[in-house]
Coordinates of C-alpha atoms in Angstrom, one line a residue:
M1 CA 53.9 63.0 201.8
R2 CA 52.0 66.2 201.1
P3 CA 49.3 65.6 198.4
V4 CA 49.9 67.5 195.2
Q5 CA 47.7 70.6 194.9
F6 CA 49.1 72.0 191.7
D7 CA 46.3 71.2 189.3
H8 CA 45.5 73.4 186.3
R9 CA 42.1 71.8 185.8
K10 CA 40.6 73.9 188.5
Y11 CA 41.0 77.1 186.4
A12 CA 39.1 78.2 183.3
A13 CA 40.4 80.5 180.5
T14 CA 39.1 84.0 180.3
P15 CA 36.7 84.4 177.4
A16 CA 38.0 86.3 174.4
I17 CA 36.0 88.8 172.4
A18 CA 35.0 87.8 168.9
K19 CA 36.3 91.0 167.2
P20 CA 37.4 90.5 163.6
D21 CA 37.3 94.2 163.1
R22 CA 40.0 95.0 165.6
R23 CA 42.1 98.1 164.6
W24 CA 44.5 98.5 167.4
P25 CA 47.2 96.1 166.1
D26 CA 47.8 98.4 163.2
R27 CA 48.3 101.6 165.3
R28 CA 51.4 102.9 166.9
L29 CA 51.9 105.2 169.9
E30 CA 52.9 108.7 168.8
Q31 CA 52.3 110.7 172.0
A32 CA 52.2 110.2 175.7
P33 CA 48.8 109.8 177.5
L34 CA 47.9 111.8 180.5
F35 CA 49.5 110.1 183.4
A36 CA 47.9 110.0 186.8
S37 CA 49.7 108.8 189.9
V38 CA 47.9 106.6 192.4
D39 CA 51.0 106.1 194.6
L40 CA 49.6 107.9 197.6
R41 CA 46.4 105.9 197.6
D42 CA 46.6 102.6 195.8
G43 CA 50.4 102.3 196.4
N44 CA 50.1 103.4 200.0
Q45 CA 47.4 100.9 200.9
A46 CA 49.6 98.1 199.7
L47 CA 52.5 98.9 202.1
E48 CA 53.2 96.8 205.1
R49 CA 53.6 100.1 207.0
P50 CA 51.6 102.9 205.3
M51 CA 53.3 106.3 204.8
S52 CA 53.0 108.9 207.5
V53 CA 51.6 112.3 206.6
E54 CA 55.1 113.8 206.4
Q55 CA 56.2 111.0 204.1
K56 CA 53.2 111.5 201.9
L57 CA 54.0 115.2 201.7
R58 CA 57.5 114.4 200.6
F59 CA 56.3 111.9 198.0
F60 CA 53.7 114.4 196.8
D61 CA 56.4 116.9 196.2
L62 CA 58.4 114.3 194.3
L63 CA 55.4 113.5 192.0
V64 CA 54.8 117.2 191.3
G65 CA 58.5 117.7 190.7
I66 CA 58.8 115.1 188.0
G67 CA 55.8 116.6 186.1
L68 CA 52.7 114.6 187.1
T69 CA 49.7 116.9 187.0
E70 CA 47.0 114.5 188.3
I71 CA 47.7 112.8 191.7
E72 CA 45.3 110.6 193.7
V73 CA 46.1 111.6 197.3
G74 CA 44.0 109.2 199.2
F75 CA 40.7 107.8 200.4
P76 CA 39.8 110.5 202.9
S77 CA 36.4 109.1 203.8
A78 CA 37.8 105.8 204.9
S79 CA 41.1 106.9 206.5
R80 CA 41.8 109.7 209.0
P81 CA 45.5 110.0 207.9
D82 CA 44.2 110.4 204.3
F83 CA 41.7 113.0 205.4
E84 CA 44.3 115.0 207.3
F85 CA 46.8 114.7 204.5
T86 CA 44.2 116.1 202.0
R87 CA 43.4 119.0 204.3
R88 CA 47.1 119.8 204.8
L89 CA 47.6 120.0 201.0
I90 CA 44.7 122.4 200.7
D91 CA 45.1 124.5 203.9
E92 CA 48.9 124.9 203.5
G93 CA 48.6 125.8 199.8
R94 CA 50.8 122.9 198.7
I95 CA 49.0 122.2 195.4
P96 CA 50.4 124.0 192.4
D97 CA 47.9 125.7 190.1
H98 CA 48.6 123.2 187.3
V99 CA 48.1 120.1 189.5
T100 CA 44.8 118.5 190.1
I101 CA 44.4 116.2 193.1
Q102 CA 42.1 113.1 193.0
V103 CA 40.4 111.2 195.8
L104 CA 38.6 107.9 195.9
T105 CA 35.3 107.0 197.5
Q106 CA 32.8 104.2 197.4
A107 CA 29.3 104.8 196.1
R108 CA 27.8 105.5 199.5
E109 CA 26.2 108.9 200.4
D110 CA 27.9 109.3 203.8
L111 CA 31.3 108.5 202.4
I112 CA 30.8 110.8 199.4
R113 CA 29.8 113.7 201.7
R114 CA 32.9 113.1 203.9
T115 CA 35.0 113.1 200.7
F116 CA 33.7 116.5 199.7
E117 CA 34.4 117.8 203.2
A118 CA 38.0 116.8 202.8
L119 CA 38.2 118.8 199.6
D120 CA 36.5 121.9 200.8
G121 CA 38.3 125.0 199.5
V122 CA 40.4 123.2 196.8
R123 CA 40.6 125.0 193.5
R124 CA 40.3 121.9 191.4
A125 CA 39.8 118.2 192.1
I126 CA 38.7 114.8 190.7
V127 CA 36.2 112.8 192.8
H128 CA 36.6 109.2 191.9
V129 CA 33.7 106.9 192.7
Y130 CA 33.6 103.2 192.1
N131 CA 31.7 100.0 192.5
S132 CA 32.5 96.5 191.4
T133 CA 30.7 95.1 188.4
S134 CA 32.1 91.6 187.7
P135 CA 29.9 88.5 188.0
A136 CA 31.9 87.2 191.0
Q137 CA 31.5 90.5 192.9
R138 CA 27.8 90.8 192.0
E139 CA 26.9 87.3 193.1
Q140 CA 29.4 86.6 195.9
V141 CA 29.9 90.1 197.5
F142 CA 26.7 92.1 196.8
G143 CA 24.2 89.3 196.2
L144 CA 22.6 91.4 193.5
D145 CA 21.7 91.0 189.9
R146 CA 22.8 93.3 187.0
D147 CA 20.1 95.8 187.7
G148 CA 20.9 96.0 191.4
V149 CA 24.6 96.7 190.8
R150 CA 23.8 99.3 188.1
T151 CA 21.6 101.0 190.7
I152 CA 24.6 101.3 193.0
A153 CA 26.5 103.1 190.3
E154 CA 23.6 105.4 189.5
N155 CA 23.1 106.3 193.1
G156 CA 26.8 107.0 193.5
A157 CA 26.7 109.3 190.4
R158 CA 23.7 111.2 191.7
W159 CA 25.3 111.8 195.2
V160 CA 28.5 113.0 193.6
R161 CA 26.7 115.3 191.3
N162 CA 24.4 116.7 194.0
V163 CA 27.0 117.2 196.7
A164 CA 29.4 118.8 194.3
R165 CA 26.7 121.6 193.8
E166 CA 27.2 122.5 197.4
Y167 CA 30.8 123.5 196.6
P168 CA 30.4 125.8 193.6
D169 CA 33.8 127.4 193.9
T170 CA 35.7 124.3 193.0
E171 CA 36.2 123.0 189.4
W172 CA 35.0 119.4 189.7
T173 CA 35.9 116.4 187.5
F174 CA 33.8 113.3 188.2
Q175 CA 35.5 109.9 187.7
Y176 CA 33.7 106.5 187.6
S177 CA 35.3 103.1 187.7
P178 CA 33.4 99.8 187.1
E179 CA 35.8 98.0 189.3
S180 CA 37.1 94.6 187.9
Y181 CA 36.2 95.8 184.4
S182 CA 38.6 93.2 182.9
A183 CA 36.4 90.4 184.5
T184 CA 33.1 92.1 183.6
E185 CA 30.9 91.3 180.6
P186 CA 31.7 94.0 178.1
D187 CA 28.1 94.7 177.2
Y188 CA 27.2 95.1 180.9
A189 CA 30.1 97.4 181.6
V190 CA 28.9 99.7 178.8
T191 CA 25.4 99.6 180.2
V192 CA 26.6 100.7 183.6
V193 CA 28.9 103.5 182.2
D194 CA 26.1 104.8 180.0
A195 CA 23.8 105.0 183.1
V196 CA 26.4 107.0 185.0
N197 CA 27.0 109.3 182.1
A198 CA 23.3 109.9 181.6
I199 CA 23.4 111.4 185.1
W200 CA 26.6 113.3 184.8
R201 CA 26.1 114.5 181.2
P202 CA 29.6 115.0 179.9
D203 CA 28.0 116.0 176.7
R204 CA 26.7 119.2 178.4
G205 CA 30.1 120.3 179.7
Q206 CA 30.6 118.3 182.9
R207 CA 34.2 117.0 183.0
V208 CA 34.1 113.2 183.3
I209 CA 36.7 110.5 183.4
I210 CA 35.6 106.9 182.8
N211 CA 38.3 104.6 184.3
L212 CA 38.4 100.9 183.2
P213 CA 40.4 98.9 185.7
A214 CA 42.1 95.6 185.3
T215 CA 41.7 95.3 189.0
V216 CA 43.0 91.8 188.7
E217 CA 44.8 90.9 185.5
V218 CA 43.0 87.9 184.2
A219 CA 44.0 87.6 180.5
T220 CA 46.7 88.3 178.0
P221 CA 47.2 92.0 177.0
N222 CA 45.6 91.5 173.6
V223 CA 42.4 90.4 175.2
F224 CA 42.4 93.5 177.4
A225 CA 43.0 95.7 174.3
D226 CA 40.0 94.0 172.6
Q227 CA 37.9 94.8 175.6
I228 CA 38.9 98.5 175.5
E229 CA 38.3 98.9 171.8
W230 CA 34.9 97.1 172.0
F231 CA 34.0 99.5 174.8
C232 CA 35.0 102.5 172.7
D233 CA 32.9 101.2 169.8
H234 CA 29.8 100.7 171.9
V235 CA 29.7 103.3 174.7
A236 CA 27.6 106.5 174.3
M237 CA 29.1 110.0 174.4
R238 CA 32.6 108.6 173.8
E239 CA 33.8 111.9 172.4
H240 CA 32.8 113.8 175.5
F241 CA 34.8 112.0 178.3
A242 CA 38.3 111.0 178.9
L243 CA 38.9 107.2 178.9
S244 CA 41.4 106.1 181.6
L245 CA 43.0 102.7 182.3
H246 CA 44.1 101.3 185.6
T247 CA 46.0 98.0 185.1
H248 CA 47.5 95.7 187.6
N249 CA 50.4 93.3 187.2
D250 CA 49.0 89.9 188.3
R251 CA 50.2 88.2 185.1
G252 CA 53.3 90.4 184.9
T253 CA 52.0 92.3 181.9
G254 CA 50.4 95.4 183.4
V255 CA 52.6 97.7 181.3
A256 CA 51.9 95.7 178.1
A257 CA 48.2 95.8 178.8
A258 CA 48.3 99.5 179.3
E259 CA 50.2 100.1 176.1
L260 CA 47.9 98.0 174.1
G261 CA 45.0 99.7 175.8
L262 CA 46.3 103.0 174.6
L263 CA 46.4 101.7 171.0
A264 CA 42.8 100.5 171.5
G265 CA 41.6 104.1 172.3
A266 CA 42.4 105.1 175.9
D267 CA 43.6 108.6 176.7
R268 CA 44.8 108.4 180.3
L269 CA 46.7 105.9 182.5
E270 CA 46.8 105.5 186.2
G271 CA 49.9 103.9 187.8
T272 CA 52.6 104.1 190.4
L273 CA 56.3 104.6 190.5
F274 CA 58.1 101.3 190.1
G275 CA 54.8 99.5 190.1
N276 CA 54.1 99.5 193.8
G277 CA 50.5 98.3 194.6
E278 CA 48.3 95.5 195.7
R279 CA 49.5 91.9 195.1
T280 CA 52.1 92.1 192.3
G281 CA 51.6 95.8 191.9
N282 CA 50.1 98.5 189.7
M283 CA 51.1 99.5 186.2
D284 CA 54.6 101.0 186.5
L285 CA 54.7 104.6 185.5
V286 CA 58.5 104.6 185.3
T287 CA 58.6 101.7 182.9
I288 CA 55.9 102.9 180.6
A289 CA 57.2 106.5 180.5
M290 CA 60.7 105.2 179.6
N291 CA 59.2 102.9 177.0
L292 CA 57.8 106.0 175.3
Y293 CA 61.0 107.9 175.7
S294 CA 63.1 105.2 174.1
Q295 CA 60.9 105.5 171.0
G296 CA 61.5 109.2 170.7
I297 CA 58.2 110.3 172.4
D298 CA 58.2 112.9 175.1
P299 CA 56.7 111.1 178.1
S300 CA 55.8 114.3 179.9
I301 CA 57.5 113.0 183.0
D302 CA 61.1 114.0 183.9
L303 CA 63.0 111.0 185.1
S304 CA 66.5 112.4 184.5
D305 CA 67.5 112.3 188.2
M306 CA 66.6 108.6 188.7
E307 CA 68.9 108.2 191.7
R308 CA 67.0 110.9 193.6
I309 CA 63.7 109.5 192.6
E310 CA 64.6 106.0 193.8
G311 CA 66.0 107.4 197.0
I312 CA 62.8 109.2 198.0
Y313 CA 60.7 106.3 196.9
T314 CA 62.7 103.9 199.0
E315 CA 62.8 106.1 202.0
C316 CA 59.0 106.7 201.9
T317 CA 57.8 103.2 201.1
A318 CA 60.6 101.1 202.7
L319 CA 60.5 99.1 199.4
P320 CA 63.6 98.4 197.3
V321 CA 64.0 99.0 193.6
H322 CA 65.1 95.7 192.1
P323 CA 68.5 95.9 190.5
R324 CA 67.0 94.5 187.3
H325 CA 64.0 96.7 187.3
P326 CA 63.4 97.9 183.7
W327 CA 65.2 101.2 183.0
A328 CA 65.8 102.2 186.6
G329 CA 67.6 99.2 188.2
A330 CA 71.1 99.6 189.3
L331 CA 72.4 96.8 187.0
V332 CA 70.2 97.3 183.9
Y333 CA 72.9 99.3 182.0
T334 CA 75.8 97.1 183.3
A335 CA 77.5 94.5 181.2
F336 CA 79.6 91.8 182.7
S337 CA 79.7 89.5 179.6
G338 CA 82.8 89.9 177.5
S339 CA 81.0 89.9 174.2
H340 CA 78.5 92.5 175.4
Q341 CA 81.3 94.7 176.8
D342 CA 83.2 94.6 173.5
A343 CA 80.0 95.6 171.5
I344 CA 79.2 98.4 173.9
G345 CA 82.7 99.8 173.8
K346 CA 82.7 99.8 170.0
G347 CA 79.2 101.1 169.8
M348 CA 79.9 104.0 172.2
S349 CA 83.0 104.9 170.2
H350 CA 80.9 104.9 167.0
Q351 CA 78.2 107.0 168.6
Q352 CA 80.7 109.6 169.7
Q353 CA 82.3 109.8 166.3
H354 CA 79.2 109.8 164.1
G355 CA 76.3 110.9 166.3
G356 CA 72.8 110.4 164.9
P357 CA 69.9 108.5 166.6
W358 CA 71.1 106.5 169.5
Q359 CA 72.1 102.9 168.4
V360 CA 74.6 101.4 170.8
P361 CA 74.4 97.6 171.2
Y362 CA 72.8 96.4 174.4
L363 CA 72.0 100.0 175.5
P364 CA 68.5 100.9 174.4
I365 CA 69.0 104.5 175.8
D366 CA 71.9 106.6 176.8
P367 CA 72.3 105.9 180.6
R368 CA 73.3 109.5 181.2
D369 CA 69.7 110.6 180.3
L370 CA 68.8 109.1 183.7
G371 CA 71.7 110.5 185.5
R372 CA 73.7 107.3 185.3
E373 CA 77.4 107.5 184.7
Y374 CA 79.2 105.3 182.2
E375 CA 81.3 103.8 185.0
A376 CA 78.3 101.6 185.7
V377 CA 77.9 100.4 182.1
V378 CA 80.9 98.0 181.9
R379 CA 82.0 96.2 185.1
I380 CA 84.4 93.4 185.3
N381 CA 84.1 89.9 186.8
S382 CA 85.1 86.4 185.8
Q383 CA 82.6 86.5 182.8
S384 CA 84.3 89.5 181.3
G385 CA 86.6 89.6 178.3
K386 CA 89.2 91.8 176.6
G387 CA 86.6 94.2 175.3
G388 CA 85.3 95.1 178.8
V389 CA 88.8 95.4 180.3
A390 CA 90.0 97.6 177.4
Y391 CA 86.8 99.7 177.7
V392 CA 87.4 100.3 181.5
M393 CA 91.0 101.2 180.9
E394 CA 90.2 103.7 178.2
R395 CA 87.0 105.1 179.9
D396 CA 88.4 105.5 183.4
H397 CA 92.2 105.9 182.9
G398 CA 92.6 107.2 179.4
I399 CA 94.7 104.2 178.3
T400 CA 93.9 102.7 175.0
L401 CA 95.2 99.1 174.9
P402 CA 96.3 97.6 171.6
R403 CA 94.4 94.4 170.9
W404 CA 97.3 92.0 171.7
L405 CA 97.8 93.7 175.1
A406 CA 94.1 93.7 175.9
V407 CA 93.9 90.0 175.2
E408 CA 96.9 89.3 177.5
F409 CA 95.8 91.7 180.3
A410 CA 92.2 90.4 180.2
R411 CA 93.5 86.9 181.1
A412 CA 95.2 88.4 184.2
V413 CA 92.1 90.3 185.2
Q414 CA 89.9 87.2 184.7
A415 CA 92.3 85.2 186.9
E416 CA 92.1 87.9 189.6
A417 CA 88.2 87.7 189.4
E418 CA 88.2 83.9 189.5
A419 CA 90.5 83.9 192.5
T420 CA 88.4 86.3 194.5
G421 CA 85.0 85.2 193.1
A422 CA 84.0 88.8 193.0
E423 CA 83.8 91.9 190.8
V424 CA 87.2 93.6 190.0
D425 CA 86.6 97.3 190.3
S426 CA 88.3 99.9 188.1
R427 CA 90.9 100.9 190.7
S428 CA 92.0 97.3 191.1
I429 CA 92.2 96.8 187.4
R430 CA 94.5 99.9 187.1
S431 CA 96.6 98.8 190.0
L432 CA 97.1 95.3 188.4
F433 CA 98.0 96.9 185.1
D434 CA 100.6 99.1 186.8
R435 CA 102.2 96.2 188.6
M436 CA 102.2 94.0 185.5
Y437 CA 103.3 96.5 182.8
L438 CA 104.4 99.9 184.1
H439 CA 106.4 99.0 187.2
T440 CA 110.1 98.8 186.5
T441 CA 112.9 97.6 188.7
E442 CA 115.6 100.1 189.6
G443 CA 118.3 99.0 187.2
W444 CA 116.1 99.4 184.2
Q445 CA 114.7 102.8 184.8
L446 CA 115.5 105.3 182.1
Q447 CA 117.6 108.2 183.3
G448 CA 117.9 110.0 180.0
Y449 CA 118.4 109.6 176.2
R450 CA 119.4 111.4 173.1
L451 CA 118.5 110.7 169.5
N452 CA 120.4 111.6 166.4
R453 CA 118.6 111.0 163.1
Q454 CA 120.8 110.5 160.1
G455 CA 118.7 109.8 157.0
S456 CA 116.8 106.6 157.6
Q457 CA 118.9 105.7 160.5
V458 CA 118.5 106.6 164.2
E459 CA 121.4 106.7 166.6
I460 CA 120.5 106.4 170.3
D461 CA 122.3 107.2 173.5
V462 CA 120.4 105.8 176.4
Q463 CA 121.4 106.3 180.0
L464 CA 120.6 103.9 182.9
A465 CA 121.8 104.1 186.5
Q466 CA 122.6 101.3 188.9
D467 CA 124.0 102.0 192.3
G468 CA 124.8 105.5 191.2
V469 CA 126.8 104.4 188.2
V470 CA 125.5 105.6 184.8
Q471 CA 125.4 102.9 182.1
R472 CA 125.2 104.1 178.5
L473 CA 123.7 102.2 175.6
T474 CA 124.5 103.4 172.1
E475 CA 123.6 102.0 168.8
R476 CA 122.4 102.9 165.3
A477 CA 119.4 101.2 163.5
D478 CA 116.3 101.8 161.5
G479 CA 114.3 102.9 164.5
V480 CA 114.4 103.8 168.1
V481 CA 113.2 100.3 169.3
S482 CA 115.4 98.4 166.9
A483 CA 118.4 100.4 167.9
L484 CA 117.8 99.8 171.6
V485 CA 117.3 96.1 171.2
A486 CA 120.5 95.9 169.2
A487 CA 122.3 97.9 171.9
L488 CA 121.1 95.6 174.6
E489 CA 122.4 92.5 172.7
R490 CA 125.8 94.1 172.0
R491 CA 126.3 95.5 175.5
Y492 CA 124.8 92.7 177.7
G493 CA 124.2 89.8 175.4
I494 CA 120.4 90.0 175.8
A495 CA 118.9 88.4 172.7
A496 CA 115.5 90.0 172.3
E497 CA 113.1 90.1 169.4
V498 CA 110.3 92.7 169.0
V499 CA 107.0 90.8 168.6
E500 CA 104.5 93.6 169.0
F501 CA 104.9 97.4 169.3
D502 CA 102.3 100.1 169.5
E503 CA 102.4 103.8 170.6
H504 CA 99.9 106.6 170.7
A505 CA 99.4 110.0 172.3
L506 CA 97.4 110.2 175.5
E507 CA 96.3 113.8 175.0
H508 CA 95.8 115.8 171.8
S509 CA 97.8 118.9 172.7
T510 CA 101.3 120.3 172.4
G511 CA 103.7 118.4 174.6
A512 CA 101.1 115.6 175.0
R513 CA 102.0 112.5 177.0
A514 CA 102.5 109.3 175.0
L515 CA 102.1 105.7 175.7
A516 CA 104.1 102.9 174.2
A517 CA 103.6 99.1 174.5
V518 CA 106.0 96.4 173.4
A519 CA 106.1 92.7 173.5
L520 CA 109.5 91.0 173.3
A521 CA 110.7 87.5 172.9
V522 CA 113.6 87.2 175.3
D523 CA 115.3 83.8 175.4
G524 CA 112.2 82.2 174.0
R525 CA 109.9 83.9 176.6
R526 CA 107.3 86.5 175.6
V527 CA 107.2 89.5 177.9
A528 CA 105.5 92.8 177.6
G529 CA 106.2 96.3 178.9
V530 CA 104.3 99.6 178.9
A531 CA 105.6 103.1 179.5
I532 CA 104.0 106.6 179.7
A533 CA 106.3 109.5 179.0
E534 CA 106.2 113.1 177.8
D535 CA 107.1 112.0 174.2
S536 CA 106.7 108.9 172.1
A537 CA 110.4 108.2 171.8
G538 CA 110.9 108.2 175.6
A539 CA 107.9 106.0 176.1
A540 CA 109.2 103.5 173.5
V541 CA 112.6 103.3 175.2
Q542 CA 111.2 102.8 178.6
A543 CA 108.6 100.2 177.4
V544 CA 111.5 98.1 176.0
L545 CA 113.5 98.4 179.2
T546 CA 110.5 97.5 181.3
A547 CA 109.8 94.4 179.1
V548 CA 113.4 93.4 179.6
A549 CA 113.1 93.8 183.3
R550 CA 109.9 91.6 183.3
S551 CA 111.8 88.8 181.5
G552 CA 113.7 88.2 184.8
I553 CA 116.7 90.5 184.3
V554 CA 116.5 92.8 187.2
A555 CA 119.7 94.9 187.3
V556 CA 122.8 95.9 185.4
D557 CA 126.2 95.0 187.0
P558 CA 128.3 98.1 186.5
D559 CA 131.6 96.2 187.1
T560 CA 131.2 93.5 184.5
N561 CA 128.8 95.3 182.2
T562 CA 126.7 92.2 182.1
A563 CA 123.0 91.7 183.0
A564 CA 122.1 90.0 186.3
V565 CA 119.3 87.5 186.0
A566 CA 116.6 86.9 188.6
A567 CA 117.1 83.8 190.7
S568 CA 113.6 82.7 189.9
R569 CA 114.4 82.1 186.3

């Protein structure tokens, strides 16, 4: 038997910061940060098959199209395809004036020079230099102490500054990342960043971004927020540079860490669409942007055509978007549960009638904001109930079911779903409804009728046809349905009692079509019928006739004037 290796004792908890003066828990987000996409670099390097230049061009156009203004396009000093892609963007004039591209480089002079060569002629760019600062990296990778790793950062900053002077026609922004910041001692991270800024001098006008990466997510989001707030409280020149965050999702809380980091003082976030990136991925730009949107904050990113965004993403990365992905997944606005469907249907109706801020149960936003149709909101399977079935009938077919009929019909739909073990789509639901309630055998199809109202009484003259012979039913009673039921009993001996009856117009206009639904007790058996006609009286008459037909009486014998009963009864 394989020995057990699952032993928590081999791990140590990440140290927390003693910070009794933390302020971020009392803050709230009121505006979107500056979003920067790293899909074409961080996301691309995580793909099993990296994107081609043509795919990257298409992806770049997508990012620009949804409103991203800072886009990291690659690591041109380390990758020929990235170098060629960067050159094509510049040489072919593909970068809009309002968009700034960003490139990554290690803190080595030869790589930095190659990076600037890739950017030659660009109007505006961010050069992002990094080196790792965590104890594990210092000791195990570099074999250097604190001073030695700080020197790497300082040298990188000088090379970036000096080489940039050789390209005076470009507006340069310098970005520095102490990689693995979340695993670095906070005081040491501040020391390194202060040393870099002392060379770049953002206080004298040089545009600088300091990026603090959770390269590997090692603690709960609140610990990361404490690290960010502590950094802001202790770093020099804080008011002169933009503070950026680059979180990963190793603990599944990359978005949460980024949100709390914003509360703690960050200005900018780097991430990828749908969270693609190394290991479990980067911070998801789609999720965090929609989180803001759902709170009434303009996220500055237009995600209204989500299907198109997902399509380009999938084609370029060969990665799927999970159907339960927050906000964007194909099933996130779909309810199969009966109680959820009932609440959604009632909430949608209330929203349409009263307006106001969106407050529909189980739908944190209006799916149409992302280009999703309401057809996907309520879908029917064996877990669904009357509310969902009624909602689909009204939404897709304009038929409002009375509660008693919705209960009865839902049982039939559920039986259908249980028999097939699959979802029952809208078309199948309507087909089942027509077979059960609207279909009428030949002998009970209404040929015509006349009404004569005399005070509180109604006299009816109903015509049926069987084998070409017209059968007339006449009677007087308090209403159309009561008169017809009495006529059926007097003419054919059919003892029927009205148990339920509902009618309503299907369209609010002159000559609107009407729907009537009736439940009868015929010889102790409950049967229902539904009819749609040009007027309510015609619908009521046919609904009764259809219900009678469903009781097993299938035709009228013109010779004997008696009802013929189905052999199956």
